[in-house]
PDB file of C-alpha atoms in Angstrom:
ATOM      1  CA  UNK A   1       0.000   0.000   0.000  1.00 60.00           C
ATOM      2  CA  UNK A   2       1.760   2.973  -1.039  1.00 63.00           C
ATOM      3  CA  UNK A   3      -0.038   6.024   0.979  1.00 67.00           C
ATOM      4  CA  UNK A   4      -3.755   5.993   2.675  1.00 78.00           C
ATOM      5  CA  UNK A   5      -4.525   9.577   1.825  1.00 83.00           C
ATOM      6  CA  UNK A   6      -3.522  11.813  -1.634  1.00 84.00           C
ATOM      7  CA  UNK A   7      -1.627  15.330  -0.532  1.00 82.00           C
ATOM      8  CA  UNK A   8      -4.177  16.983  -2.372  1.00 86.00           C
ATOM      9  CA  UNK A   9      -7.021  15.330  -0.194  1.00 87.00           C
ATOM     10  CA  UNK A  10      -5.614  16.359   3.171  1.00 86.00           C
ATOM     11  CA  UNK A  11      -5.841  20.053   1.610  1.00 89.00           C
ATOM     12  CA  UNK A  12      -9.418  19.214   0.419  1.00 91.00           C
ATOM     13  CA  UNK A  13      -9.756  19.011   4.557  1.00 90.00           C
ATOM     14  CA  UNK A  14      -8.597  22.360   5.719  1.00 91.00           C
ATOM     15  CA  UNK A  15     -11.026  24.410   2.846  1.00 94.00           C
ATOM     16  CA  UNK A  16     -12.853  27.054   5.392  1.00 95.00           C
ATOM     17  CA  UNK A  17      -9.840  26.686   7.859  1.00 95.00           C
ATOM     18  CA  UNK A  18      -7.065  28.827   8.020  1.00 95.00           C
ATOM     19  CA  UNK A  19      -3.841  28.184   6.129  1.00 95.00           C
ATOM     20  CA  UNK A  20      -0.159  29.159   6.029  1.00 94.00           C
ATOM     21  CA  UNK A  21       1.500  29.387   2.023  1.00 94.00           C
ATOM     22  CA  UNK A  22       4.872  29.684   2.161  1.00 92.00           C
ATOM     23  CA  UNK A  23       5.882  30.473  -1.795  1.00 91.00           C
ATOM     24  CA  UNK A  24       9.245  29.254  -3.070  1.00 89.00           C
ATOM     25  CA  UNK A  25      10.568  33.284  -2.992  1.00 91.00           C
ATOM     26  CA  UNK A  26      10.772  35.276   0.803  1.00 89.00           C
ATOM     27  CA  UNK A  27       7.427  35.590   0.083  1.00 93.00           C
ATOM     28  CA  UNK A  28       4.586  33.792   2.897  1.00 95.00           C
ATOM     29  CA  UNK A  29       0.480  34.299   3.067  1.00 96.00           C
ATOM     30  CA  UNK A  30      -2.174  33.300   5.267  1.00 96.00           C
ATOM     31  CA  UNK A  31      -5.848  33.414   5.511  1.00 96.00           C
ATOM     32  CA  UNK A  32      -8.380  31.390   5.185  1.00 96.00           C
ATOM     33  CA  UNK A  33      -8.786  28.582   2.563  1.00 96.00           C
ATOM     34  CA  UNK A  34     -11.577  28.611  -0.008  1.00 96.00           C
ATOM     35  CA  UNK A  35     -10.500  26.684  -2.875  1.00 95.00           C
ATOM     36  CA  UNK A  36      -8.000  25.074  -4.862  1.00 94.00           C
ATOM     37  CA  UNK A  37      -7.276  23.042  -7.946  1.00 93.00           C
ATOM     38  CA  UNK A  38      -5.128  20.456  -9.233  1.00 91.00           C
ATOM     39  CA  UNK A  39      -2.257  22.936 -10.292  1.00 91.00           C
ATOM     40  CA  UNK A  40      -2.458  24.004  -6.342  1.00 92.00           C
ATOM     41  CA  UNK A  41      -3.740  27.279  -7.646  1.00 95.00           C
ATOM     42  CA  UNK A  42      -5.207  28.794  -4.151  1.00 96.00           C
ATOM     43  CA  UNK A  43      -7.975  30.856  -3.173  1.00 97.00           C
ATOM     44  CA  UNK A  44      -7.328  32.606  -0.030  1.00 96.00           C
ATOM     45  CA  UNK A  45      -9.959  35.126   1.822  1.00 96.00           C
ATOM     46  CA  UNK A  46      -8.675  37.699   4.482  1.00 95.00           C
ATOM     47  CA  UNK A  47      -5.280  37.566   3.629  1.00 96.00           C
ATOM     48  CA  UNK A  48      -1.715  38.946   4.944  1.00 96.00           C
ATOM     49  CA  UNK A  49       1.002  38.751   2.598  1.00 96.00           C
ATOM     50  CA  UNK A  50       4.681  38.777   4.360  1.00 95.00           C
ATOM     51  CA  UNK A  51       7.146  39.726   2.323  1.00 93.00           C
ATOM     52  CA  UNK A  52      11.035  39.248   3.661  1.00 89.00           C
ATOM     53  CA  UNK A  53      13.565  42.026   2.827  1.00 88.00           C
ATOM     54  CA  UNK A  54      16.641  43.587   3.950  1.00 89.00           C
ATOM     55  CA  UNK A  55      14.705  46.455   5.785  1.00 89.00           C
ATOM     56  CA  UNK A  56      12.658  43.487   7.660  1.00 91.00           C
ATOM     57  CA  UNK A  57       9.162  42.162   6.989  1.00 92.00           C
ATOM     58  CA  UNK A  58       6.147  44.053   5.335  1.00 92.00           C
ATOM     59  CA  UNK A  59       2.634  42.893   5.738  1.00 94.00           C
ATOM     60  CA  UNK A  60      -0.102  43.899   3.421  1.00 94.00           C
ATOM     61  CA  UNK A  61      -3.320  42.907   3.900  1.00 95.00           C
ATOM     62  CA  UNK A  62      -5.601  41.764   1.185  1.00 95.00           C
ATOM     63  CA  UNK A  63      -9.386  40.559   0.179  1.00 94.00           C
ATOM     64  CA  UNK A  64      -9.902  37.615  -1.364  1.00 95.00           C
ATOM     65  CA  UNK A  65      -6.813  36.572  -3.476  1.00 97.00           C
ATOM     66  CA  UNK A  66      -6.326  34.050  -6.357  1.00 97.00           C
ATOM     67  CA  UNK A  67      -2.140  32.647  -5.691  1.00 96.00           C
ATOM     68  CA  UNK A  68      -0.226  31.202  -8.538  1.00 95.00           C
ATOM     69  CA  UNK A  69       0.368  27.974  -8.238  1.00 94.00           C
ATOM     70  CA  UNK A  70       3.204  27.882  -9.734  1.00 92.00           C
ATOM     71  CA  UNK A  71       5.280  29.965  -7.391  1.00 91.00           C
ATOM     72  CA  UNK A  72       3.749  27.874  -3.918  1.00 91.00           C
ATOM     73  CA  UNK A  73       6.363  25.776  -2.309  1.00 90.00           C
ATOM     74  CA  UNK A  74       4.727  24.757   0.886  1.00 86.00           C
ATOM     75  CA  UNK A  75       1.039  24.657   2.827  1.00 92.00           C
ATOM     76  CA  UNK A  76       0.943  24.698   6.267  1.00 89.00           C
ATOM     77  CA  UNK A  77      -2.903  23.954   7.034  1.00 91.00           C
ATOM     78  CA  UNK A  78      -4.443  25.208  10.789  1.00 87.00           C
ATOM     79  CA  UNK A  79      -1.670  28.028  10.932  1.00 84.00           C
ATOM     80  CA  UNK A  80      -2.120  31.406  11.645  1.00 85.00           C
ATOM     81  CA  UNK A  81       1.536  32.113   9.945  1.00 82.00           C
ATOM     82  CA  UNK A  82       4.815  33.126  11.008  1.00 86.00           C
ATOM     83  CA  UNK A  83       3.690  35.222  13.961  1.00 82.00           C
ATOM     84  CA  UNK A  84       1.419  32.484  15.589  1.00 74.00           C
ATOM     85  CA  UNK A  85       4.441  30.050  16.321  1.00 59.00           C
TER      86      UNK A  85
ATOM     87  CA  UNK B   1      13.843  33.059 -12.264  1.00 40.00           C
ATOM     88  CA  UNK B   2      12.712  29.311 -11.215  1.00 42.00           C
ATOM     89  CA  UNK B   3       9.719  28.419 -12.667  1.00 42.00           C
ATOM     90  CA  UNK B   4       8.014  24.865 -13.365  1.00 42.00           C
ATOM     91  CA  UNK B   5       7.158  24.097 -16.688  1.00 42.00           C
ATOM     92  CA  UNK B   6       3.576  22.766 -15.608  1.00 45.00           C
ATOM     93  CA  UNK B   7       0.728  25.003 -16.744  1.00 46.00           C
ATOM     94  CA  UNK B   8      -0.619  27.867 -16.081  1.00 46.00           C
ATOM     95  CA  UNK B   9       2.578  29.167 -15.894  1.00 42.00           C
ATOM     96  CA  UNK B  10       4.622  27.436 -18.761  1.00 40.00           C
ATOM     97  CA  UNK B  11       8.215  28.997 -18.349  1.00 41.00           C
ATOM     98  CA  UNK B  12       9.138  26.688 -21.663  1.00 43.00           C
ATOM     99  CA  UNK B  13       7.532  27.373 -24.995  1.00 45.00           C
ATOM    100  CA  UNK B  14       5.031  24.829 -24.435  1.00 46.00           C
ATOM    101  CA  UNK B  15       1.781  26.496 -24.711  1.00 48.00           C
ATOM    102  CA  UNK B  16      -1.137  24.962 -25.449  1.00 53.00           C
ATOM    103  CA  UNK B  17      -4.891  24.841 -23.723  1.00 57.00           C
ATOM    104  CA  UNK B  18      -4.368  23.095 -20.269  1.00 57.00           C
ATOM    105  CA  UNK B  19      -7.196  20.872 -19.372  1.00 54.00           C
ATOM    106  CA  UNK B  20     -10.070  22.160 -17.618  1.00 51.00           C
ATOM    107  CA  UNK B  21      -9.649  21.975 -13.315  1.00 49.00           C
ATOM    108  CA  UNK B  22     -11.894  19.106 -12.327  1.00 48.00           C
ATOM    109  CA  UNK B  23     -12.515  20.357  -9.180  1.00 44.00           C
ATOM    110  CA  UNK B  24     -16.601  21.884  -8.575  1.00 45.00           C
ATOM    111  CA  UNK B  25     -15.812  23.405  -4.782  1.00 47.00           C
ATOM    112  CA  UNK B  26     -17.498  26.896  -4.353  1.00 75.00           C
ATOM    113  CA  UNK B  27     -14.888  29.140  -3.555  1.00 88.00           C
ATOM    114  CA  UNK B  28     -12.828  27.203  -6.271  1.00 93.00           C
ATOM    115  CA  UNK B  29     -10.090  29.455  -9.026  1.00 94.00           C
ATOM    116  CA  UNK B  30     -12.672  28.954 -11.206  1.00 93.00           C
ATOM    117  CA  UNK B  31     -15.347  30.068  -9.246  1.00 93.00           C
ATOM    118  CA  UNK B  32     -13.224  33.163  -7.699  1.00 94.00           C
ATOM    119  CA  UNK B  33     -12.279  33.899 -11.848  1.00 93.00           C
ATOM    120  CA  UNK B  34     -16.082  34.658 -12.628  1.00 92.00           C
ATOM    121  CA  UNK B  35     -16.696  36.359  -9.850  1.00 93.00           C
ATOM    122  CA  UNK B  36     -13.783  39.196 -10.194  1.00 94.00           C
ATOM    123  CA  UNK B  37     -13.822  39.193 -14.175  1.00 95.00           C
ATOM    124  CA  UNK B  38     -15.527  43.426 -14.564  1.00 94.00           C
ATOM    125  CA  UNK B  39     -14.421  44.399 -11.021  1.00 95.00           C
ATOM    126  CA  UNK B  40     -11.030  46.401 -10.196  1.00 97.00           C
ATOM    127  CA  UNK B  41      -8.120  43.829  -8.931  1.00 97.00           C
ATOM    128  CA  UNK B  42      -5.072  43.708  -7.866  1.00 97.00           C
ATOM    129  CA  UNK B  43      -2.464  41.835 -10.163  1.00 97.00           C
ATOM    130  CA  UNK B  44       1.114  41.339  -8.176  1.00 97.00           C
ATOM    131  CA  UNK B  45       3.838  39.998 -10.691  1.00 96.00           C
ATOM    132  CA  UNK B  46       6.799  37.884  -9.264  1.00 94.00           C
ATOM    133  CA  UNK B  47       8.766  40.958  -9.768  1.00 94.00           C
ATOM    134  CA  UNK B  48       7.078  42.513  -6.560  1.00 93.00           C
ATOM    135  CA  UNK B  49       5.309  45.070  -9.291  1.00 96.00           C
ATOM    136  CA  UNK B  50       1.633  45.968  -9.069  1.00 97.00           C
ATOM    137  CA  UNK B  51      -1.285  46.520 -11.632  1.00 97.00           C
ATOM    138  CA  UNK B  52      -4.477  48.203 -10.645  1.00 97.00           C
ATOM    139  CA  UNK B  53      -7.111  47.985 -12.532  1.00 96.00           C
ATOM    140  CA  UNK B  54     -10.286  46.845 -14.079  1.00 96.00           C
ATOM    141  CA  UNK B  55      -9.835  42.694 -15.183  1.00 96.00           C
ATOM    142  CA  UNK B  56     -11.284  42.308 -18.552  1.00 95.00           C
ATOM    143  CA  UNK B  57     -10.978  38.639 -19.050  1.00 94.00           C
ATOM    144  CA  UNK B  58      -7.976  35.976 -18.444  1.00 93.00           C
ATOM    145  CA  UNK B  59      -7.426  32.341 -19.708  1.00 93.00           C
ATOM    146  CA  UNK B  60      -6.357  29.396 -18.471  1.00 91.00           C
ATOM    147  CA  UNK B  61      -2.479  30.116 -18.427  1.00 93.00           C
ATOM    148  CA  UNK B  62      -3.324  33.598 -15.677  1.00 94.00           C
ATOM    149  CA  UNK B  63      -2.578  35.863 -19.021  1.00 96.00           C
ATOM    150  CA  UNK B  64      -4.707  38.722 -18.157  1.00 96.00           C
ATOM    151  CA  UNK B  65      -6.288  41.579 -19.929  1.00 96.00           C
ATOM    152  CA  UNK B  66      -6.579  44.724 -17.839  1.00 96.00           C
ATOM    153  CA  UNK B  67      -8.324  48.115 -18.402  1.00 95.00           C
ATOM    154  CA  UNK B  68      -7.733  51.283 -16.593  1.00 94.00           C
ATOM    155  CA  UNK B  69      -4.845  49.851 -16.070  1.00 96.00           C
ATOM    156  CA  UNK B  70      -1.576  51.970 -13.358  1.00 96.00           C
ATOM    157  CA  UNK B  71       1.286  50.310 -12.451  1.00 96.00           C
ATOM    158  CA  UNK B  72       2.802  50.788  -9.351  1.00 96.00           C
ATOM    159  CA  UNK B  73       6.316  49.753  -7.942  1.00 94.00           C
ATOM    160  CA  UNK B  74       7.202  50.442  -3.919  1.00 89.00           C
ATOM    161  CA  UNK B  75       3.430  51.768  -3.631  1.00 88.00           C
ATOM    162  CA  UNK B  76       4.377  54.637  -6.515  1.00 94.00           C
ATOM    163  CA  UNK B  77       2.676  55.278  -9.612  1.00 95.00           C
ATOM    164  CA  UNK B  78       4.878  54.581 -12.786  1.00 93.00           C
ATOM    165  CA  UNK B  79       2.916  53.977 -15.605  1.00 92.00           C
ATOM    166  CA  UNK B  80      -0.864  54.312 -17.075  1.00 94.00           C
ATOM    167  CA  UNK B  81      -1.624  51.915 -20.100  1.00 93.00           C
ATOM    168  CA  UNK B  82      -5.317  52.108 -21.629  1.00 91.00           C
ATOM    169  CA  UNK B  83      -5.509  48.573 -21.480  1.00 94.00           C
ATOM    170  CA  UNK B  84      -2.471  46.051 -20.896  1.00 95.00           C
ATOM    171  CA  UNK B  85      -1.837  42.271 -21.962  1.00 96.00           C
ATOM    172  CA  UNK B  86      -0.318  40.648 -18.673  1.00 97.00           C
ATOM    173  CA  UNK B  87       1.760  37.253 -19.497  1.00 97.00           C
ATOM    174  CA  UNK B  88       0.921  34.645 -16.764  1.00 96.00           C
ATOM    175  CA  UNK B  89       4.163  33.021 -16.080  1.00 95.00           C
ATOM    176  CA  UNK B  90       4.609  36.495 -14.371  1.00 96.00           C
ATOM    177  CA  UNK B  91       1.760  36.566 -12.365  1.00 97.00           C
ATOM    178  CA  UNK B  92       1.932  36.058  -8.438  1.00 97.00           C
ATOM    179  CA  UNK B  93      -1.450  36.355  -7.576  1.00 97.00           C
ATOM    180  CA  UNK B  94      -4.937  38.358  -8.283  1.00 97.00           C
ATOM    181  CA  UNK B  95      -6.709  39.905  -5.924  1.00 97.00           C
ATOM    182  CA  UNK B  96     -10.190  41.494  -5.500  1.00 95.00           C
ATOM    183  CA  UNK B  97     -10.068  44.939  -4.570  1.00 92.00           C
ATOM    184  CA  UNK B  98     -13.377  45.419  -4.204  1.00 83.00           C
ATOM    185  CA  UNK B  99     -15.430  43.977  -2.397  1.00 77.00           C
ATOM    186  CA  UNK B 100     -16.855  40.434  -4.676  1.00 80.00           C
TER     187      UNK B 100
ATOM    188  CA  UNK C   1     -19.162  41.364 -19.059  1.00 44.00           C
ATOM    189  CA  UNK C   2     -18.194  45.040 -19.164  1.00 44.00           C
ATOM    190  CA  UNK C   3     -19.831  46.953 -21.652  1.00 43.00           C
ATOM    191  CA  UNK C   4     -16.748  48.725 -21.895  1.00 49.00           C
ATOM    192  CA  UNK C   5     -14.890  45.913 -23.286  1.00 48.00           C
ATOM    193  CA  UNK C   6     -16.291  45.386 -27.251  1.00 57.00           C
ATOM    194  CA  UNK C   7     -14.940  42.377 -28.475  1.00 68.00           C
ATOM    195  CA  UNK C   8     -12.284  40.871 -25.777  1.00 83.00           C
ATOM    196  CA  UNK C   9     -13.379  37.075 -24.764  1.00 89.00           C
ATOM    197  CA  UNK C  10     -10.144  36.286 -24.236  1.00 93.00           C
ATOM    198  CA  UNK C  11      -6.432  38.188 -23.261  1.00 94.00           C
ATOM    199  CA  UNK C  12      -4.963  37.364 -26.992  1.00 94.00           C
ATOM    200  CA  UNK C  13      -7.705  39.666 -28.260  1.00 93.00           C
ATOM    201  CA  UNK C  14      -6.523  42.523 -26.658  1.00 92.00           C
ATOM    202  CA  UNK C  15      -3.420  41.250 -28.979  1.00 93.00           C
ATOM    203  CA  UNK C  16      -5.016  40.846 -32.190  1.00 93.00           C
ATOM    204  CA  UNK C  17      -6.721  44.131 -31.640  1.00 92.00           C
ATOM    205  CA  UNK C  18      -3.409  45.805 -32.138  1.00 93.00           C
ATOM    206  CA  UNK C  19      -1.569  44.017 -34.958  1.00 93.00           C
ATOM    207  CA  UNK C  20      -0.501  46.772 -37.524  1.00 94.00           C
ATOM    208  CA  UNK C  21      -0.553  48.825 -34.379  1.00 94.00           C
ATOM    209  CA  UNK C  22       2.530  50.880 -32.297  1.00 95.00           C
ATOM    210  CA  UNK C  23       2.501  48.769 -29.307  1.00 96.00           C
ATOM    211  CA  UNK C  24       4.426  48.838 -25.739  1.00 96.00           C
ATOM    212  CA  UNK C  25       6.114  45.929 -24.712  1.00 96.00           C
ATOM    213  CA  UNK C  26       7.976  45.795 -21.208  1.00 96.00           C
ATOM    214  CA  UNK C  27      10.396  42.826 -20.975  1.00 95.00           C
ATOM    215  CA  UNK C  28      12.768  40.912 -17.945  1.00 92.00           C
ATOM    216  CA  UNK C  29      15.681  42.735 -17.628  1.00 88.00           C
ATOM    217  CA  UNK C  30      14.186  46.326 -17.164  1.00 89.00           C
ATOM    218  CA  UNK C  31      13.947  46.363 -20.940  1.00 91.00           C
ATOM    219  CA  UNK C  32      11.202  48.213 -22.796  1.00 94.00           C
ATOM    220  CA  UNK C  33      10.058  48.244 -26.661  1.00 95.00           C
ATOM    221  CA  UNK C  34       7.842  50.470 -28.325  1.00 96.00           C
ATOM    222  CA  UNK C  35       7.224  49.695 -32.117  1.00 96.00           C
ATOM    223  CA  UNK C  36       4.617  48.241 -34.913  1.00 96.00           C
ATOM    224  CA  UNK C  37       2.968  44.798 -34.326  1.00 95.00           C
ATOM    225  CA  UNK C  38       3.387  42.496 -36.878  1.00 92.00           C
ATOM    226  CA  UNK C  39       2.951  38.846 -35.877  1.00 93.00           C
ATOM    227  CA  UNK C  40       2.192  37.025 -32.489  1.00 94.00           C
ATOM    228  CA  UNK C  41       1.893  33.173 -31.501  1.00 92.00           C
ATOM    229  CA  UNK C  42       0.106  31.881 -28.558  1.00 92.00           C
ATOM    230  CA  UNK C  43       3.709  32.020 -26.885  1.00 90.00           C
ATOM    231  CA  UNK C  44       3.959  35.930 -27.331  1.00 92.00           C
ATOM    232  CA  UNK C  45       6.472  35.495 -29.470  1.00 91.00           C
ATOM    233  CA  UNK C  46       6.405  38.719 -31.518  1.00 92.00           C
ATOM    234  CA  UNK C  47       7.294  40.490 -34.924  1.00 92.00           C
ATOM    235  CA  UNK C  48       7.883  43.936 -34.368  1.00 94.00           C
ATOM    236  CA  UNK C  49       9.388  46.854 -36.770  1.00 95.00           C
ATOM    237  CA  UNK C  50      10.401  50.231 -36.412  1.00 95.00           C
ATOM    238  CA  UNK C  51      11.289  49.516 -32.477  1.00 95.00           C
ATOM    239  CA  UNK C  52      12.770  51.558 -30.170  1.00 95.00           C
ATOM    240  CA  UNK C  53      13.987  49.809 -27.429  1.00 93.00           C
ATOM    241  CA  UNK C  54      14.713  51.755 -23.712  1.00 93.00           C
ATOM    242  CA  UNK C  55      16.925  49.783 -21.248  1.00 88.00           C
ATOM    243  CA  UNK C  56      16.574  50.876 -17.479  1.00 85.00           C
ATOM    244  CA  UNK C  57      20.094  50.927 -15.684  1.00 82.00           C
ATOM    245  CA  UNK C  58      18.948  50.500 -12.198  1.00 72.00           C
ATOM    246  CA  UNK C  59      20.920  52.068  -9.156  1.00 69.00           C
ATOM    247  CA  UNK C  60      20.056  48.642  -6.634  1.00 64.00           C
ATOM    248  CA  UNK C  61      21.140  51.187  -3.315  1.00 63.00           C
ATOM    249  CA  UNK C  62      18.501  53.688  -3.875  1.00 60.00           C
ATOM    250  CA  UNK C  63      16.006  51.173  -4.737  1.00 54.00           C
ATOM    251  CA  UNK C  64      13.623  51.788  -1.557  1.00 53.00           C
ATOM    252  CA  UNK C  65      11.894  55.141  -3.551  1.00 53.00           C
ATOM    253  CA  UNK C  66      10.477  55.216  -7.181  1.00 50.00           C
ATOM    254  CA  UNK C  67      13.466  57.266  -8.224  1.00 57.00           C
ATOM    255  CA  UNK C  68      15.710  54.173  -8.994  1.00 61.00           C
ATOM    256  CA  UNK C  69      16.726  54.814 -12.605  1.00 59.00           C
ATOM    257  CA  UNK C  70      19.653  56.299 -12.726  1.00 68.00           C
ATOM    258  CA  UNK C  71      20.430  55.934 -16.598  1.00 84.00           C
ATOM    259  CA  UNK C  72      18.321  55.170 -19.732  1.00 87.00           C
ATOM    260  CA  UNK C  73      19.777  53.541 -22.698  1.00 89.00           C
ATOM    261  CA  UNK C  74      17.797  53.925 -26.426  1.00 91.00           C
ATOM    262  CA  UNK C  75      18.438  52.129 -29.681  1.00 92.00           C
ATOM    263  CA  UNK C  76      16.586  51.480 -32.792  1.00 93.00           C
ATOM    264  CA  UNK C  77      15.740  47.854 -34.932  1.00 92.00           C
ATOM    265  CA  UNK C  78      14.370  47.904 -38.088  1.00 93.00           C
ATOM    266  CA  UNK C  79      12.612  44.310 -37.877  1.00 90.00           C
ATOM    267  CA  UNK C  80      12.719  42.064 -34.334  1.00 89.00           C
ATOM    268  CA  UNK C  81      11.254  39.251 -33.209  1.00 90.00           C
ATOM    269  CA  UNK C  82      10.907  38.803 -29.404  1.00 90.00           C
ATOM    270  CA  UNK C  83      11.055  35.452 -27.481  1.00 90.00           C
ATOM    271  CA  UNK C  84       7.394  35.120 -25.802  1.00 93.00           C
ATOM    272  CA  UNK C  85       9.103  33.617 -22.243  1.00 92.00           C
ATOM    273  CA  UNK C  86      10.657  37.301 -21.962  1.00 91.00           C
ATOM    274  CA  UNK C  87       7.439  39.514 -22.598  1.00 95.00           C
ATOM    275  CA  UNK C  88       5.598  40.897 -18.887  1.00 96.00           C
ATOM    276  CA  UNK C  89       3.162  42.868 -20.868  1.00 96.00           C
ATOM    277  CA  UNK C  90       1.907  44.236 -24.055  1.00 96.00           C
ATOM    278  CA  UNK C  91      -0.345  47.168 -24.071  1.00 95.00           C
ATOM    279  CA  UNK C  92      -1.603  48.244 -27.494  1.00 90.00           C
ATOM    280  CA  UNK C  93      -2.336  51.620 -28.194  1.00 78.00           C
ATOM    281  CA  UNK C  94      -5.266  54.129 -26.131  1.00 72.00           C
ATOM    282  CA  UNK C  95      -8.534  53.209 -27.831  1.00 57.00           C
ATOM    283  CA  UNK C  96     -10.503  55.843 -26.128  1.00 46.00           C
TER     284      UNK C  96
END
């Protein structure tokens, strides 16, 4: 048996919950999940976006937000982000 | 600039129509696509640049038409464009800024 | 759809709209073209003539304001064609 569950099925869990993206650039968002596809496209409502510089970390907050998939590295479901931990 | 050659954002010259997402959640990219399509948005590149304006349409590769369209870099205005052709591989994310 | 819109189903339109057209094109690399579209593929590669192309020389330590270009460079092609994998964004000319 080679796995009991699909990745893409444990994110199919944590739709209406909040999530942590961490893209493959200094780049991080969270909010809550409200969709997805099978490129990992990600719809995300009541965003922050943290973007990593040399002057430190800038937040922006945004509405609901469509993120390309092909620039997600990692998904951290039932996080609040960088500041919760 | 790493990029994966998977669609919608082919970094190789390897475009042609990507299959249709299978998935039917509400709150799905397709479902967040016809809701924004005629409403002002907010289209980061990879770059860290900006474009404000109205979304005409978009396809399945994230190229986007825009109207109305300003560009801003480090929260300045730089450029105004009538309407603008945005190439997908560039595109970080959309986002409503209105409310949908 | 937006009644302002005549004609655009799809973001290539936008494109076809403007063949024959002077057209902006801003490239990776801080490069940027003006000139007249002749040809495009579903890969953005394009045909352009009579381009004029403007490369940014950017100053990366006063990057945090909008005043980061410390030089321009300009030259002139008779007849280019541009890889699509470069191209950010094409906007044809005002149609208002």
């Amino acid at each position: 048996m080679a796995s009991q569950i699909l990745p893409l099925e444990l994110i199919d869990k944590c739709i209406g919950s909040k999530i942590w993206v961490i893209m493959k650039s200094e780049r991080e968002f969270t909010g809550t999940l409200l969709g997805f596809d099978d490129y990992v496209n990600i719809v995300l409502e009541d965003v922050t976006e943290f973007e990593t510089t040399a002057q430190g970390v800038k937040k922006t907050k945004l509405a609901q937000t469509l993120l390309n998939g092909s620039n997600i590295a990692m998904l951290i479901p039932g996080s609040d982000g960088p500041e919760s931990s | 600039m790493d990029e994966s050659p998977r669609p919608p954002s082919p970094s190789r010259q390897s475009q042609s129509p990507p299959p249709p997402p299978p998935q039917s959640h509400t709150g799905s990219p397709t479902d967040f696509l016809k809701g924004v399509v005629g409403k002002r948005v907010v289209v980061r590149l990879t770059s860290g640049v900006d474009y404000r304006g109205v979304l005409s349409c978009l396809d399945g590769f994230m190229n986007i038409a825009l109207e109305q369209t300003e560009e801003h870099v480090n929260g300045v205005i730089t450029n105004r464009y009538g309407d603008t052709f945005v190439r997908g591989n560039n595109v970080l994310y959309i986002s409503a800024a209105e409310p949908l | 759809m937006d009644p302002s819109v005549t004609g655009i189903q799809e973001p290539f339109d936008l494109i076809r709209l403007s063949l024959s057209e002077r057209v902006f094109v801003k490239l990776r690399g801080d490069r940027e073209l003006t000139g007249i579209l002749h040809a495009y593929d579903g890969h953005m590669n394009l045909i352009m003539s009579d381009v004029e192309e403007t490369i940014m020389i950017v100053d990366p330590d006063n990057i945090a304001n909008g005043q980061n270009v410390v030089n321009v460079a300009k030259r002139k092609m008779d007849m280019l064609f541009v890889r699509g994998d470069g191209v950010i964004l094409v906007s044809p000319p005002s149609r208002t």
